[in-house]
mmCIF file of C-alpha atoms in Angstrom:
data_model
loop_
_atom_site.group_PDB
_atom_site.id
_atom_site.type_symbol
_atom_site.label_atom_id
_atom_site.label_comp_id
_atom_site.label_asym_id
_atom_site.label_seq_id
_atom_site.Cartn_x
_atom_site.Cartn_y
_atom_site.Cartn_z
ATOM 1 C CA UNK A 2 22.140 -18.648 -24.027
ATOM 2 C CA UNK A 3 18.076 -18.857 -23.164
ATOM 3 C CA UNK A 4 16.295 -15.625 -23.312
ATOM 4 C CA UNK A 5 16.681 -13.974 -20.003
ATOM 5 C CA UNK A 6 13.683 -13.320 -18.262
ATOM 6 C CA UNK A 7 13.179 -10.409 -16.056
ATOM 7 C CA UNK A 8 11.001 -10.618 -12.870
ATOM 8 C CA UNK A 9 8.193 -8.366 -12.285
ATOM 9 C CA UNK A 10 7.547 -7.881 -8.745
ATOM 10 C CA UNK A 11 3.872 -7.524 -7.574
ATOM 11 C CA UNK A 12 4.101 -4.122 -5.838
ATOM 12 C CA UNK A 13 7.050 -2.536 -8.216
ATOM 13 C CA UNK A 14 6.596 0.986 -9.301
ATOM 14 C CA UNK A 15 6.432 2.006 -12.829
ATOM 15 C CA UNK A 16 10.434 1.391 -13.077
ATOM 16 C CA UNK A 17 10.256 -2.114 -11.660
ATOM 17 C CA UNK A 18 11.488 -1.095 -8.170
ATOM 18 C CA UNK A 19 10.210 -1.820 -4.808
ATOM 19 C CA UNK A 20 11.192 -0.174 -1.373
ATOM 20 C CA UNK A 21 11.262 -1.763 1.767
ATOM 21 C CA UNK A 22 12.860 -1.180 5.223
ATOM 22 C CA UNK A 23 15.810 -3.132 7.201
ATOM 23 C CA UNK A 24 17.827 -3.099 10.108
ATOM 24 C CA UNK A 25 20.926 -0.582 9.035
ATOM 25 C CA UNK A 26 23.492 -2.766 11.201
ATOM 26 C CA UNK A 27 22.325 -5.095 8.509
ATOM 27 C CA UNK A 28 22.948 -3.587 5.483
ATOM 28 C CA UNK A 29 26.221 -2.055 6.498
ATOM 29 C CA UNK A 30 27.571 -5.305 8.001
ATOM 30 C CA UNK A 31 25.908 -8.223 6.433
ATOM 31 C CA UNK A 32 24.042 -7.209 3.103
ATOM 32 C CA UNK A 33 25.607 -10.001 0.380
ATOM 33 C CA UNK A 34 27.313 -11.842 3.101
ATOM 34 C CA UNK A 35 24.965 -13.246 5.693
ATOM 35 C CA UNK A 36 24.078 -17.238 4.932
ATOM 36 C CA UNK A 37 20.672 -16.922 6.481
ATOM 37 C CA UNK A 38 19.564 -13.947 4.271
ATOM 38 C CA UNK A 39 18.435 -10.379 5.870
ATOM 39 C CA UNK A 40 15.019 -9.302 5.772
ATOM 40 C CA UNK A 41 13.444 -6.842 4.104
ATOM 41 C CA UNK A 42 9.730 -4.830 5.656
ATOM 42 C CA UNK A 43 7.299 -3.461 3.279
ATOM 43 C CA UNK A 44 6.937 -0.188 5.072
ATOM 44 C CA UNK A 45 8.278 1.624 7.759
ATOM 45 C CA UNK A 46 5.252 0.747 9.717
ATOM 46 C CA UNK A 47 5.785 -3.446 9.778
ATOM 47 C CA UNK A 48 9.476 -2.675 10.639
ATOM 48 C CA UNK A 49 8.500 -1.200 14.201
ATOM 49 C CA UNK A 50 6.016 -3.719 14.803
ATOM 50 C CA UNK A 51 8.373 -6.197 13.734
ATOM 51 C CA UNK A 52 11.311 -5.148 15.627
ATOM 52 C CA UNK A 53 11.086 -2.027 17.469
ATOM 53 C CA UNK A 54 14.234 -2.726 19.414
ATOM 54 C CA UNK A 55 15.924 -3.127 16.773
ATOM 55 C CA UNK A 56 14.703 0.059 15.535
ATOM 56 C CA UNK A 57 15.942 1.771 18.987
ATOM 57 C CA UNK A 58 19.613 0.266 18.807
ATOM 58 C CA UNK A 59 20.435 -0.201 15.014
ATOM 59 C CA UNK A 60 18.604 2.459 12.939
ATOM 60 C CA UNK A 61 16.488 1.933 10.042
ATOM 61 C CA UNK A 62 17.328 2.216 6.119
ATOM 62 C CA UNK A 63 15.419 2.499 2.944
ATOM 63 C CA UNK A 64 15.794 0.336 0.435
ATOM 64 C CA UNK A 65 15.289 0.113 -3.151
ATOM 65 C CA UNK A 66 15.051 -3.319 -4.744
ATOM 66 C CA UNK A 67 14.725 -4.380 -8.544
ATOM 67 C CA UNK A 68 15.064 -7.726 -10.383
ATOM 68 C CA UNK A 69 17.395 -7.828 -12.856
ATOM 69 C CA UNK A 70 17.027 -11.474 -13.935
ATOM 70 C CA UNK A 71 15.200 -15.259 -12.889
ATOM 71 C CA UNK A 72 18.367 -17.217 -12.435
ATOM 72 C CA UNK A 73 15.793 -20.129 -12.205
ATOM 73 C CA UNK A 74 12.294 -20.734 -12.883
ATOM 74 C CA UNK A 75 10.145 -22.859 -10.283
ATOM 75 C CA UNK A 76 10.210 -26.400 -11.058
ATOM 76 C CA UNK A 77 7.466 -28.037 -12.669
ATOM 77 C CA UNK A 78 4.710 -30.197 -10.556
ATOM 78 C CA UNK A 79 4.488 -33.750 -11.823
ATOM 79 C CA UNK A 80 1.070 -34.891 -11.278
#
């Protein structure tokens, strides 16, 4: 097995975690399951300008994200 390689995310803490904001119906229903992906705001602040309705009829939850490894690096640019 190759060395494993753990991601370091631009605006991690100390401990390698960033926090964002989602839609709760999101993360109780479809966090791990949805094909398309959810999304994930960088403060509380983008999420009501993103999708203040959403806000209003879902709720909002803080989230805490780390990487644990790169599962794949970017492919290489043949020039």
């Amino acid at each position: 097995m190759e060395d494993e390689r753990k991601p370091n995310a631009m605006w991690a803490d100390e401990f390698g975690i960033v926090t964002g904001y989602m839609c709760l119906t999101d993360f109780e229903c479809e966090l791990g399951g949805a094909s398309g992906g959810n999304c994930i705001h960088p403060s509380l602040e983008d999420f009501m300008k993103a999708r203040p309705s959403c806000a209003r009829e879902c709720g909002i939850v803080e989230v805490k994200v780390y990487g644990v490894r790169v599962v794949q690096e970017p492919a290489e640019i043949e020039r």
